[in-house]
Coordinates of N, CA, C and O in Angstrom, one line a residue:
M95 N -47.9 -120.5 39.5 CA -47.9 -121.6 40.0 C -49.2 -122.2 40.5 O -50.1 -121.2 41.1
T96 N -49.8 -123.2 40.5 CA -51.3 -123.7 40.8 C -51.1 -124.4 41.8 O -50.1 -125.0 42.3
E97 N -52.2 -124.3 42.8 CA -52.2 -125.2 44.2 C -53.1 -126.0 44.2 O -54.3 -125.8 43.5
C98 N -53.1 -127.4 44.7 CA -54.4 -127.9 45.0 C -54.4 -128.1 46.3 O -53.3 -128.1 47.1
A99 N -55.4 -128.6 46.6 CA -55.7 -129.2 48.4 C -56.3 -130.6 48.5 O -56.7 -130.8 47.7
V100 N -55.6 -131.0 49.7 CA -56.2 -132.4 50.0 C -57.0 -132.2 51.2 O -56.6 -131.6 52.4
I101 N -58.4 -132.5 51.2 CA -58.9 -132.5 52.4 C -58.8 -133.8 53.4 O -59.4 -135.0 52.9
L102 N -58.3 -133.8 54.4 CA -57.7 -135.0 55.0 C -59.1 -135.6 56.0 O -59.8 -134.9 57.2
A103 N -59.9 -136.5 55.4 CA -61.3 -137.1 56.1 C -61.0 -138.4 56.4 O -61.9 -139.6 56.4
G104 N -59.8 -139.2 56.3 CA -59.7 -140.6 56.3 C -59.2 -141.1 57.7 O -59.2 -142.5 57.9
G105 N -59.7 -140.3 59.0 CA -59.6 -141.0 60.4 C -61.0 -141.7 60.7 O -61.9 -141.6 59.9
Q106 N -60.5 -142.1 61.9 CA -61.5 -143.0 62.3 C -62.8 -142.7 63.5 O -63.9 -143.0 63.5
A107 N -62.2 -141.1 63.7 CA -63.2 -140.6 64.9 C -63.7 -141.2 65.9 O -65.1 -140.9 66.5
N108 N -62.7 -141.8 66.4 CA -63.2 -142.5 67.6 C -63.9 -141.6 68.8 O -64.8 -142.3 69.6
R109 N -63.3 -140.6 68.9 CA -63.8 -139.7 70.0 C -65.1 -139.2 69.9 O -65.8 -138.6 70.7
M110 N -65.7 -139.4 68.4 CA -67.2 -139.1 68.1 C -67.7 -140.4 68.3 O -69.2 -140.3 67.4
G111 N -67.3 -141.5 68.4 CA -68.3 -142.7 68.4 C -68.1 -143.4 67.0 O -69.0 -144.3 66.9
G112 N -66.9 -142.9 65.9 CA -67.0 -143.3 64.6 C -67.8 -142.9 63.8 O -68.6 -141.8 63.9
G113 N -67.6 -143.6 62.5 CA -68.3 -142.6 61.5 C -67.6 -141.4 61.0 O -66.1 -141.5 60.8
D114 N -68.0 -140.9 59.6 CA -67.6 -139.4 59.5 C -68.0 -138.4 60.1 O -69.1 -137.8 60.2
K115 N -66.9 -137.8 60.7 CA -66.9 -136.8 61.6 C -67.4 -135.5 60.3 O -67.9 -134.7 60.9
G116 N -66.7 -135.5 59.5 CA -67.0 -134.4 58.6 C -68.3 -134.4 58.0 O -69.0 -133.2 57.8
R117 N -69.2 -135.4 58.3 CA -70.6 -135.2 57.9 C -71.3 -134.9 59.0 O -73.1 -134.5 59.0
L118 N -71.1 -134.6 59.9 CA -71.7 -133.8 61.3 C -72.5 -132.6 60.8 O -71.6 -131.7 60.2
M119 N -73.3 -132.2 61.3 CA -73.9 -130.6 60.9 C -73.6 -129.8 61.9 O -73.4 -129.9 63.2
L120 N -73.2 -128.7 61.4 CA -73.0 -127.4 62.2 C -73.8 -126.3 61.6 O -73.7 -125.9 60.4
G121 N -75.0 -125.9 62.3 CA -75.7 -125.4 61.5 C -76.6 -125.8 60.2 O -77.0 -127.2 60.6
D122 N -76.4 -125.2 59.5 CA -77.2 -125.8 58.0 C -76.2 -126.4 56.9 O -77.0 -127.0 56.1
R123 N -74.9 -126.4 57.4 CA -74.2 -127.4 56.5 C -73.3 -128.1 57.3 O -73.1 -128.0 58.9
S124 N -72.6 -129.4 56.7 CA -71.9 -130.7 57.3 C -69.9 -129.6 57.5 O -70.1 -128.5 56.8
L125 N -69.7 -130.2 58.4 CA -68.5 -130.0 58.7 C -67.5 -130.0 57.5 O -67.2 -128.8 57.1
I126 N -67.6 -130.7 57.0 CA -66.8 -130.8 55.5 C -67.4 -130.2 54.4 O -66.4 -129.4 53.5
Q127 N -68.6 -129.8 54.3 CA -69.0 -128.9 53.3 C -68.5 -127.7 53.9 O -68.3 -126.7 52.8
R128 N -68.5 -127.0 54.9 CA -67.9 -125.8 55.2 C -66.3 -125.7 54.9 O -65.9 -124.8 54.6
V129 N -65.7 -127.2 55.1 CA -64.3 -127.0 54.9 C -64.1 -126.8 53.0 O -63.1 -126.2 52.8
I130 N -65.1 -127.4 52.6 CA -64.9 -127.3 51.2 C -65.2 -126.0 50.5 O -64.4 -125.2 49.9
D131 N -65.8 -125.0 51.2 CA -66.5 -123.9 50.9 C -65.3 -122.7 51.1 O -65.0 -121.7 50.5
R132 N -64.8 -123.3 52.1 CA -63.4 -122.2 52.5 C -62.5 -122.4 51.4 O -61.2 -121.7 51.6
I133 N -61.9 -123.7 51.5 CA -60.5 -123.9 50.7 C -60.7 -123.8 49.2 O -60.0 -123.6 48.5
T134 N -62.1 -124.1 48.4 CA -61.9 -124.1 47.1 C -61.6 -123.0 46.5 O -61.0 -122.6 45.5
P135 N -62.1 -121.7 47.0 CA -61.6 -120.4 46.6 C -60.2 -120.3 46.6 O -59.7 -119.0 45.9
Q136 N -59.7 -121.1 47.6 CA -58.1 -120.7 47.3 C -57.0 -121.4 46.7 O -55.7 -121.2 46.6
V137 N -57.7 -122.7 46.0 CA -56.9 -123.4 45.1 C -57.5 -123.8 43.9 O -58.3 -123.2 43.6
D138 N -56.7 -124.4 43.2 CA -57.3 -124.7 41.6 C -58.1 -126.0 41.8 O -58.8 -126.0 40.6
A139 N -57.8 -126.9 42.5 CA -58.5 -128.2 42.7 C -58.3 -128.6 43.7 O -57.4 -128.5 44.9
V140 N -59.2 -129.2 44.5 CA -59.5 -130.0 45.3 C -59.9 -131.5 45.4 O -60.5 -132.1 44.5
V141 N -59.5 -132.3 46.2 CA -59.2 -134.1 46.5 C -59.8 -134.2 47.8 O -59.2 -133.3 48.7
L142 N -60.4 -135.1 48.3 CA -60.6 -135.5 49.4 C -60.1 -136.9 49.6 O -60.2 -138.0 48.8
N143 N -59.7 -137.1 50.8 CA -58.8 -138.2 51.2 C -59.7 -138.7 52.2 O -60.3 -138.3 53.1
A144 N -60.3 -140.0 51.8 CA -60.8 -141.2 53.1 C -60.8 -142.5 52.9 O -60.3 -142.6 51.9
N145 N -61.3 -143.2 53.6 CA -61.0 -144.8 53.5 C -62.4 -145.2 53.9 O -63.2 -144.5 54.2
G146 N -62.6 -146.8 53.6 CA -63.5 -147.5 53.2 C -64.2 -147.1 51.8 O -63.8 -147.0 50.9
D147 N -65.8 -147.0 52.1 CA -66.3 -147.0 50.9 C -66.5 -145.8 50.3 O -67.2 -144.8 50.8
L148 N -65.6 -145.4 49.2 CA -65.3 -144.0 48.9 C -66.5 -143.4 48.2 O -66.4 -142.3 48.0
N149 N -67.5 -144.1 47.6 CA -68.9 -143.9 46.9 C -69.6 -142.9 47.8 O -70.3 -142.1 47.5
R150 N -69.5 -143.3 48.8 CA -70.3 -142.6 50.1 C -70.2 -141.0 50.2 O -70.8 -140.5 50.7
F151 N -68.9 -140.7 49.5 CA -68.7 -139.1 49.4 C -69.2 -138.4 47.7 O -68.8 -137.3 47.4
D152 N -70.0 -139.0 47.0 CA -69.8 -139.1 45.5 C -71.0 -137.9 45.7 O -71.0 -136.8 44.7
D153 N -71.9 -137.4 46.4 CA -72.7 -136.1 46.4 C -71.6 -135.2 46.5 O -72.2 -133.7 46.4
L154 N -70.8 -134.8 47.4 CA -69.7 -133.9 47.0 C -69.0 -133.4 46.1 O -68.4 -132.5 45.6
G155 N -69.3 -134.1 45.4 CA -68.5 -133.9 43.7 C -67.1 -133.5 43.7 O -66.7 -133.0 42.6
L156 N -66.3 -134.0 44.8 CA -64.9 -134.0 44.4 C -64.2 -135.6 43.9 O -65.0 -136.5 44.6
P157 N -63.2 -135.5 43.3 CA -62.3 -136.6 43.1 C -62.2 -137.2 45.0 O -61.7 -136.4 45.8
V158 N -62.0 -138.6 45.1 CA -62.0 -139.3 46.5 C -60.6 -140.3 46.4 O -60.7 -141.2 45.4
V159 N -59.6 -140.3 47.1 CA -58.1 -141.1 47.2 C -58.5 -141.4 48.5 O -58.1 -140.9 49.6
A160 N -57.9 -142.8 48.7 CA -57.8 -143.5 49.8 C -56.3 -143.5 50.3 O -55.4 -143.2 49.5
D161 N -56.2 -143.7 51.2 CA -54.5 -143.9 52.1 C -54.0 -144.9 50.9 O -54.6 -146.2 50.6
S162 N -52.6 -144.9 50.9 CA -52.2 -146.3 49.9 C -51.4 -146.9 51.0 O -50.8 -148.3 50.7
V163 N -51.1 -146.7 52.2 CA -50.6 -147.3 53.5 C -51.6 -148.1 54.0 O -52.4 -147.1 54.5
P164 N -51.6 -149.2 54.6 CA -52.6 -149.8 54.9 C -52.9 -149.2 56.5 O -51.7 -148.6 57.1
D165 N -53.7 -149.8 57.4 CA -54.2 -149.8 58.4 C -54.4 -148.5 59.2 O -53.7 -148.0 60.4
Y166 N -55.0 -147.4 58.5 CA -55.3 -146.2 59.2 C -53.9 -145.7 59.8 O -53.9 -145.4 60.9
A167 N -52.8 -145.2 58.6 CA -51.5 -145.0 59.1 C -51.5 -143.4 59.8 O -50.5 -142.8 60.2
G168 N -52.7 -142.7 59.9 CA -53.0 -141.4 60.3 C -52.7 -140.2 59.4 O -52.7 -140.7 57.7
P169 N -52.7 -139.0 59.4 CA -52.9 -138.0 58.7 C -51.7 -137.9 57.6 O -51.7 -137.4 56.5
L170 N -50.7 -138.5 58.0 CA -49.3 -138.4 57.0 C -49.6 -139.4 55.7 O -49.2 -138.9 54.6
A171 N -50.3 -140.4 55.9 CA -51.1 -141.3 55.1 C -51.9 -140.4 54.0 O -51.7 -140.6 52.9
G172 N -52.7 -139.7 54.6 CA -53.3 -138.8 53.7 C -53.1 -137.8 52.9 O -53.3 -137.7 51.8
V173 N -52.1 -137.2 53.5 CA -51.0 -136.2 52.7 C -50.6 -136.7 51.4 O -50.4 -136.2 50.4
L174 N -50.0 -138.3 51.9 CA -49.3 -138.9 51.0 C -50.3 -139.3 49.7 O -49.7 -138.9 48.7
A175 N -51.6 -139.5 50.0 CA -52.3 -139.8 49.1 C -52.7 -138.5 48.1 O -53.0 -138.8 47.0
G176 N -52.7 -137.3 49.3 CA -52.8 -136.2 48.3 C -51.8 -135.9 47.0 O -51.9 -135.2 46.5
M177 N -50.4 -136.0 47.8 CA -49.4 -135.9 46.9 C -49.4 -136.6 45.6 O -49.1 -136.2 44.6
D178 N -49.9 -137.8 45.6 CA -49.6 -138.6 44.6 C -50.9 -138.5 43.4 O -50.5 -138.2 42.5
W179 N -52.0 -137.7 44.1 CA -53.2 -137.5 43.2 C -52.5 -135.9 42.4 O -52.5 -135.8 41.5
A180 N -52.0 -135.0 43.6 CA -51.3 -134.0 42.9 C -50.4 -134.3 41.8 O -50.4 -133.6 40.9
A181 N -49.4 -135.2 41.9 CA -48.3 -135.5 41.0 C -49.2 -135.9 39.7 O -48.9 -135.4 38.8
E182 N -50.1 -136.9 39.8 CA -50.9 -137.4 38.7 C -51.4 -135.9 37.9 O -51.6 -135.9 36.7
Q183 N -51.8 -134.7 38.6 CA -52.4 -133.5 37.9 C -51.6 -132.7 37.4 O -51.8 -131.6 37.1
G184 N -50.4 -132.8 37.9 CA -49.5 -131.7 37.5 C -49.0 -131.0 38.4 O -48.3 -129.9 38.0
H185 N -49.4 -131.3 39.5 CA -49.1 -130.2 40.6 C -47.7 -130.2 41.3 O -47.4 -131.5 41.6
D186 N -47.0 -128.8 41.6 CA -46.0 -129.1 42.5 C -46.0 -129.0 44.0 O -45.0 -129.2 44.8
W187 N -47.3 -128.2 44.1 CA -47.2 -128.1 45.7 C -48.9 -128.7 46.0 O -49.8 -128.8 44.9
L188 N -48.9 -129.3 47.4 CA -50.1 -129.7 47.6 C -50.7 -128.5 49.3 O -49.5 -128.8 50.1
I189 N -51.5 -128.4 49.4 CA -52.1 -127.8 50.6 C -53.0 -128.8 51.2 O -53.9 -129.4 50.7
S190 N -52.7 -129.1 52.4 CA -53.7 -129.9 53.3 C -54.7 -129.1 54.3 O -54.0 -128.1 55.2
V191 N -55.6 -129.8 54.6 CA -56.6 -129.1 55.5 C -57.5 -130.5 56.1 O -57.4 -131.5 55.8
A192 N -57.7 -130.2 57.2 CA -58.5 -131.3 58.1 C -59.9 -130.9 57.8 O -60.7 -129.9 58.1
A193 N -60.7 -132.1 57.7 CA -62.2 -132.0 57.7 C -63.1 -131.8 59.2 O -64.2 -131.5 58.8
D194 N -62.1 -131.7 60.0 CA -63.1 -131.1 61.4 C -62.9 -129.6 61.6 O -63.1 -129.8 62.8
T195 N -62.0 -129.0 60.9 CA -62.0 -127.6 61.1 C -62.5 -127.0 60.2 O -61.9 -126.2 59.4
P196 N -63.8 -126.4 60.6 CA -64.7 -125.7 59.9 C -64.3 -124.4 59.7 O -65.1 -123.6 58.8
S197 N -63.5 -123.7 60.4 CA -63.2 -122.2 60.1 C -61.8 -121.8 60.5 O -61.3 -120.9 60.8
F198 N -61.0 -122.6 59.5 CA -59.4 -122.3 59.2 C -59.8 -121.0 58.1 O -60.8 -120.5 57.7
P199 N -58.3 -120.1 58.4 CA -58.3 -118.7 57.8 C -58.6 -118.8 56.4 O -58.2 -119.7 55.7
L200 N -59.3 -117.6 55.9 CA -59.8 -117.8 54.3 C -58.3 -117.3 53.5 O -58.3 -117.4 52.3
D201 N -57.3 -116.9 54.3 CA -55.8 -116.5 53.6 C -54.8 -117.6 53.6 O -53.6 -117.3 53.8
L202 N -55.1 -118.8 54.4 CA -54.3 -119.9 54.6 C -53.6 -120.4 53.7 O -52.3 -120.0 54.0
V203 N -53.8 -120.2 52.2 CA -53.0 -120.4 51.2 C -52.1 -119.7 50.7 O -50.9 -119.8 50.6
E204 N -52.7 -118.4 50.9 CA -51.6 -117.2 50.5 C -50.8 -117.2 51.4 O -49.2 -116.9 51.1
R205 N -51.0 -117.3 52.7 CA -50.1 -117.1 53.7 C -48.7 -118.4 53.8 O -47.8 -118.0 54.0
L206 N -49.6 -119.5 53.7 CA -48.4 -120.4 53.5 C -47.5 -120.5 52.2 O -46.4 -121.1 52.2
S207 N -47.9 -120.0 51.2 CA -47.2 -120.0 49.9 C -46.4 -118.9 50.0 O -45.4 -118.9 48.8
R208 N -46.2 -117.8 51.1 CA -44.8 -117.0 51.0 C -43.9 -117.4 51.0 O -42.7 -117.0 51.0
Y209 N -43.6 -118.9 51.6 CA -42.3 -119.7 51.7 C -42.1 -120.4 51.0 O -43.1 -121.3 50.5
D210 N -40.9 -121.1 50.3 CA -40.5 -121.8 49.7 C -39.9 -123.1 50.2 O -39.2 -124.1 49.4
T211 N -39.8 -123.1 51.5 CA -39.2 -124.3 52.0 C -40.1 -125.5 51.7 O -41.2 -125.7 51.6
P212 N -39.7 -126.8 51.7 CA -40.4 -128.1 51.5 C -41.6 -128.5 52.2 O -42.6 -129.0 51.3
V213 N -41.7 -128.2 53.6 CA -42.9 -128.1 54.2 C -43.3 -127.0 54.8 O -42.2 -126.2 55.5
V214 N -44.2 -126.3 55.0 CA -44.9 -125.2 55.6 C -46.0 -125.5 56.5 O -46.8 -126.0 55.6
L215 N -45.9 -125.3 57.4 CA -47.0 -125.7 58.7 C -47.3 -124.4 59.3 O -46.8 -123.5 59.4
A216 N -48.9 -124.4 59.6 CA -49.9 -123.6 60.3 C -49.2 -123.6 61.7 O -49.2 -124.8 62.2
A217 N -49.5 -122.6 62.2 CA -49.2 -122.9 64.1 C -49.8 -121.4 64.7 O -50.1 -120.7 64.0
T218 N -50.1 -121.8 65.9 CA -50.7 -120.8 66.7 C -50.2 -120.6 67.8 O -49.0 -120.8 68.3
P219 N -50.0 -119.1 68.4 CA -49.4 -118.8 69.6 C -49.3 -119.3 70.4 O -50.9 -119.6 70.8
D220 N -48.6 -119.6 71.5 CA -48.8 -119.9 73.0 C -48.0 -119.4 73.9 O -46.9 -119.3 73.9
P221 N -48.6 -118.7 75.1 CA -47.7 -117.9 76.0 C -46.7 -118.7 76.5 O -45.5 -118.3 76.8
E222 N -46.8 -120.1 76.6 CA -46.0 -120.7 77.7 C -45.1 -121.8 76.3 O -43.7 -121.8 76.5
R223 N -45.4 -122.3 75.3 CA -44.6 -123.0 74.7 C -44.1 -122.0 73.2 O -43.3 -122.6 72.1
G224 N -44.7 -121.0 73.2 CA -44.1 -120.1 72.0 C -45.1 -120.1 70.8 O -45.8 -119.4 70.5
R225 N -45.5 -121.2 70.1 CA -46.2 -121.6 69.4 C -46.5 -123.1 69.0 O -45.6 -123.9 69.7
V226 N -47.9 -123.5 68.5 CA -48.4 -124.9 68.6 C -48.7 -124.8 67.3 O -49.6 -124.6 66.4
P227 N -48.0 -126.0 66.8 CA -47.9 -126.4 65.2 C -49.5 -126.9 64.9 O -49.9 -127.6 66.2
Q228 N -50.0 -126.6 64.0 CA -51.2 -127.3 63.5 C -50.8 -128.3 62.2 O -51.1 -127.8 61.1
P229 N -50.3 -129.2 62.4 CA -49.6 -130.0 61.5 C -50.6 -130.5 60.3 O -50.2 -130.8 59.4
T230 N -51.9 -130.7 60.5 CA -52.7 -131.2 59.3 C -53.1 -130.2 58.3 O -53.7 -130.3 57.2
F231 N -52.9 -128.7 58.9 CA -52.5 -127.7 57.8 C -51.4 -127.2 57.4 O -50.5 -126.3 58.1
G232 N -51.3 -127.4 56.1 CA -49.7 -127.3 55.8 C -49.5 -127.3 54.1 O -50.6 -127.6 53.2
R233 N -48.5 -126.9 53.7 CA -48.3 -126.7 52.2 C -46.7 -127.9 51.8 O -45.9 -127.6 52.7
W234 N -47.4 -128.6 51.0 CA -46.0 -129.8 51.1 C -45.7 -129.8 49.4 O -46.4 -129.8 48.8
Q235 N -44.3 -129.8 49.5 CA -43.6 -129.9 48.2 C -44.1 -131.7 47.6 O -43.7 -132.6 48.2
V236 N -44.8 -131.4 46.4 CA -45.2 -133.0 46.0 C -44.2 -133.6 45.9 O -44.1 -135.0 45.7
S237 N -43.0 -133.4 45.3 CA -41.5 -134.0 45.1 C -41.2 -135.2 46.1 O -40.7 -136.1 45.9
L238 N -41.6 -134.6 47.3 CA -41.2 -135.3 48.5 C -42.1 -136.9 48.5 O -41.8 -137.2 49.7
R239 N -43.2 -137.0 47.8 CA -43.7 -137.8 48.1 C -43.0 -139.3 48.1 O -43.2 -140.2 48.9
H240 N -42.2 -139.6 47.6 CA -41.1 -140.7 47.6 C -40.8 -140.8 49.0 O -40.9 -142.2 49.8
E241 N -40.2 -139.7 49.5 CA -39.4 -139.7 50.8 C -40.4 -139.9 51.8 O -40.3 -140.5 52.9
L242 N -41.9 -139.5 51.7 CA -42.7 -139.7 52.7 C -43.4 -141.0 52.8 O -43.5 -141.7 53.7
R243 N -43.5 -141.7 51.5 CA -43.8 -143.2 51.4 C -43.0 -143.6 51.9 O -43.1 -144.7 52.9
A244 N -41.7 -143.7 51.9 CA -40.4 -144.5 52.4 C -40.5 -144.4 54.1 O -40.3 -145.5 54.8
A245 N -40.8 -143.0 54.4 CA -41.0 -143.1 56.3 C -42.2 -144.0 56.8 O -42.1 -144.3 57.8
L246 N -43.4 -143.7 55.8 CA -44.5 -144.3 56.4 C -44.0 -145.6 56.4 O -44.2 -146.2 57.2
N247 N -43.5 -146.2 55.3 CA -43.4 -147.9 55.3 C -42.3 -148.0 56.4 O -42.3 -149.3 56.5
D248 N -41.5 -147.2 56.8 CA -40.6 -147.7 57.8 C -41.2 -147.3 59.2 O -40.8 -147.3 60.2
G249 N -42.6 -146.9 59.0 CA -43.4 -146.8 60.5 C -43.7 -145.4 61.4 O -44.1 -145.0 62.2
V250 N -43.0 -144.6 60.5 CA -43.1 -143.0 61.2 C -44.8 -142.7 60.7 O -45.1 -142.8 60.0
R251 N -45.2 -142.2 62.1 CA -46.7 -141.9 62.1 C -46.8 -140.5 62.7 O -47.9 -139.7 62.0
K252 N -46.0 -139.6 63.2 CA -46.2 -138.3 63.5 C -45.6 -137.5 62.9 O -44.8 -137.5 62.1
I253 N -46.5 -136.5 62.4 CA -46.3 -135.3 60.9 C -44.8 -134.7 61.6 O -44.2 -134.9 60.8
R254 N -45.1 -134.2 62.6 CA -43.8 -133.1 63.0 C -42.4 -134.2 63.0 O -41.2 -133.6 62.5
Q255 N -42.3 -135.2 63.5 CA -41.2 -136.1 63.1 C -40.5 -136.2 61.8 O -39.7 -136.4 61.5
W256 N -41.5 -136.4 60.7 CA -41.0 -136.1 59.2 C -40.7 -134.5 59.0 O -39.8 -134.6 58.2
T257 N -41.7 -133.8 59.4 CA -41.6 -132.7 58.8 C -40.4 -131.8 59.2 O -39.9 -131.0 58.6
Q258 N -40.1 -131.8 60.5 CA -38.9 -131.8 61.2 C -37.4 -132.1 60.4 O -36.7 -130.9 59.7
A259 N -37.6 -133.0 59.8 CA -36.1 -133.8 59.2 C -36.3 -132.8 57.8 O -35.5 -133.0 57.2
Q260 N -37.6 -132.6 57.3 CA -37.6 -132.0 55.9 C -37.2 -130.1 56.3 O -37.3 -130.0 55.0
G261 N -36.8 -129.9 57.3 CA -36.9 -128.5 57.4 C -37.9 -127.3 57.4 O -38.0 -126.6 56.6
E262 N -38.9 -127.6 58.0 CA -40.4 -127.4 58.0 C -40.4 -125.5 58.2 O -39.2 -125.4 59.2
T263 N -40.8 -125.3 57.9 CA -41.2 -123.8 58.5 C -42.7 -123.5 58.9 O -43.8 -124.0 58.5
L264 N -43.0 -122.8 60.4 CA -43.8 -122.6 61.0 C -44.4 -121.2 60.7 O -43.6 -120.3 60.8
V265 N -45.8 -120.8 60.2 CA -46.3 -119.6 59.7 C -47.5 -119.3 60.9 O -48.2 -120.6 61.3
I266 N -47.3 -118.5 61.8 CA -48.1 -118.1 62.9 C -49.4 -117.3 62.2 O -49.7 -116.6 61.8
F267 N -50.6 -118.1 62.9 CA -52.0 -117.5 62.2 C -52.4 -117.1 63.9 O -52.0 -117.3 64.9
D268 N -53.9 -116.6 63.9 CA -54.4 -116.3 65.2 C -54.7 -117.8 65.9 O -55.3 -118.8 65.2
E269 N -54.9 -117.4 67.6 CA -55.0 -118.5 67.9 C -56.4 -119.4 68.0 O -56.3 -120.6 67.9
G270 N -57.5 -118.9 67.9 CA -58.7 -119.7 67.5 C -58.9 -120.0 66.2 O -60.1 -120.5 65.5
D271 N -57.8 -120.1 65.1 CA -58.4 -120.0 64.1 C -58.4 -121.9 63.5 O -58.9 -122.1 62.7
F272 N -57.8 -122.4 64.3 CA -57.9 -123.8 64.0 C -58.7 -124.8 65.1 O -58.2 -125.9 65.4
F273 N -59.7 -124.2 65.3 CA -60.5 -125.1 66.4 C -61.1 -126.1 65.6 O -61.9 -126.0 64.9
N274 N -60.5 -127.4 66.2 CA -61.2 -128.4 65.5 C -62.1 -129.4 66.8 O -62.1 -129.3 67.5
I275 N -63.3 -130.1 65.7 CA -64.0 -130.8 66.6 C -63.6 -132.3 66.5 O -63.6 -133.1 65.5
N276 N -63.4 -133.0 68.0 CA -63.4 -133.7 68.3 C -64.2 -134.7 69.0 O -64.0 -136.0 69.0
T277 N -64.8 -133.8 69.6 CA -65.8 -134.7 70.7 C -67.5 -134.1 70.6 O -67.7 -133.0 69.9
P278 N -68.3 -134.5 71.2 CA -69.9 -134.1 71.0 C -69.7 -132.6 71.7 O -70.2 -131.8 71.6
E279 N -69.0 -132.5 72.8 CA -68.8 -131.2 73.5 C -67.9 -130.1 72.7 O -68.4 -128.8 72.7
D280 N -67.0 -130.3 71.6 CA -66.5 -129.4 71.0 C -67.6 -128.8 69.8 O -67.5 -127.6 69.6
L281 N -68.5 -129.8 69.6 CA -69.2 -129.6 68.3 C -70.4 -128.7 68.8 O -70.9 -127.8 68.5
A282 N -70.9 -128.8 70.5 CA -71.5 -128.0 70.7 C -71.2 -126.8 71.2 O -71.9 -125.6 71.1
W283 N -69.7 -126.7 71.4 CA -69.6 -125.3 71.9 C -69.4 -124.5 70.1 O -69.4 -123.6 70.1
A284 N -68.7 -125.1 69.0 CA -69.1 -124.5 67.9 C -70.0 -124.4 67.2 O -70.2 -123.3 66.9
E285 N -71.4 -124.6 67.7 CA -72.6 -124.3 67.5 C -72.8 -123.0 68.0 O -73.8 -122.5 67.4
Q286 N -72.3 -122.8 69.2 CA -72.6 -121.6 70.0 C -72.0 -120.4 69.5 O -72.0 -119.2 69.5
H287 N -70.5 -120.9 69.0 CA -69.7 -120.0 68.8 C -69.2 -119.8 67.3 O -68.3 -118.6 66.9
L288 N -69.2 -120.4 66.2 CA -68.7 -120.2 65.2 C -69.9 -120.0 64.0 O -71.1 -120.6 64.2
K289 N -69.7 -119.0 63.1 CA -70.8 -118.8 62.2 C -70.9 -119.5 60.8 O -69.7 -120.2 60.8

């Protein structure tokens, strides 16, 4: 079984002042290059989901797909774009990762692939809530793309609203594995703590 991945970079980065958050530099590499470097060895193919002028990512050497749902419908729309691309390429499963999370686990795909449920999401432990889903990091059965498209067209925007209805499985990773960069303060912290 082959796996492909979509890097979700279609957001508006409002908390960072707009623009392409994945292009921010962390050390000597951009966030998105760090994500590419981490996911590529884990899968057979990678596609980038972005909106706007897709040619601005030509330097990355990846195919780029835009949301097919209008008005920045959120990460689920990016997953759908990835699913559509995966189906065209003949893949049955899609891995999703976020462009603003440069240090996700190197065994992400292997661990998510241990489960055959239609949607498998990463989660981290929390002493009060038990586990905290990291819903932009998941494994998605590509054949669900028609159901996802219908849900998005019906106004569903929250990932877990849809994934729970699909019988999701949550896989627990370490607490710090999914530190994402949403603010200038997050980037400053990452510059001090991430390698």
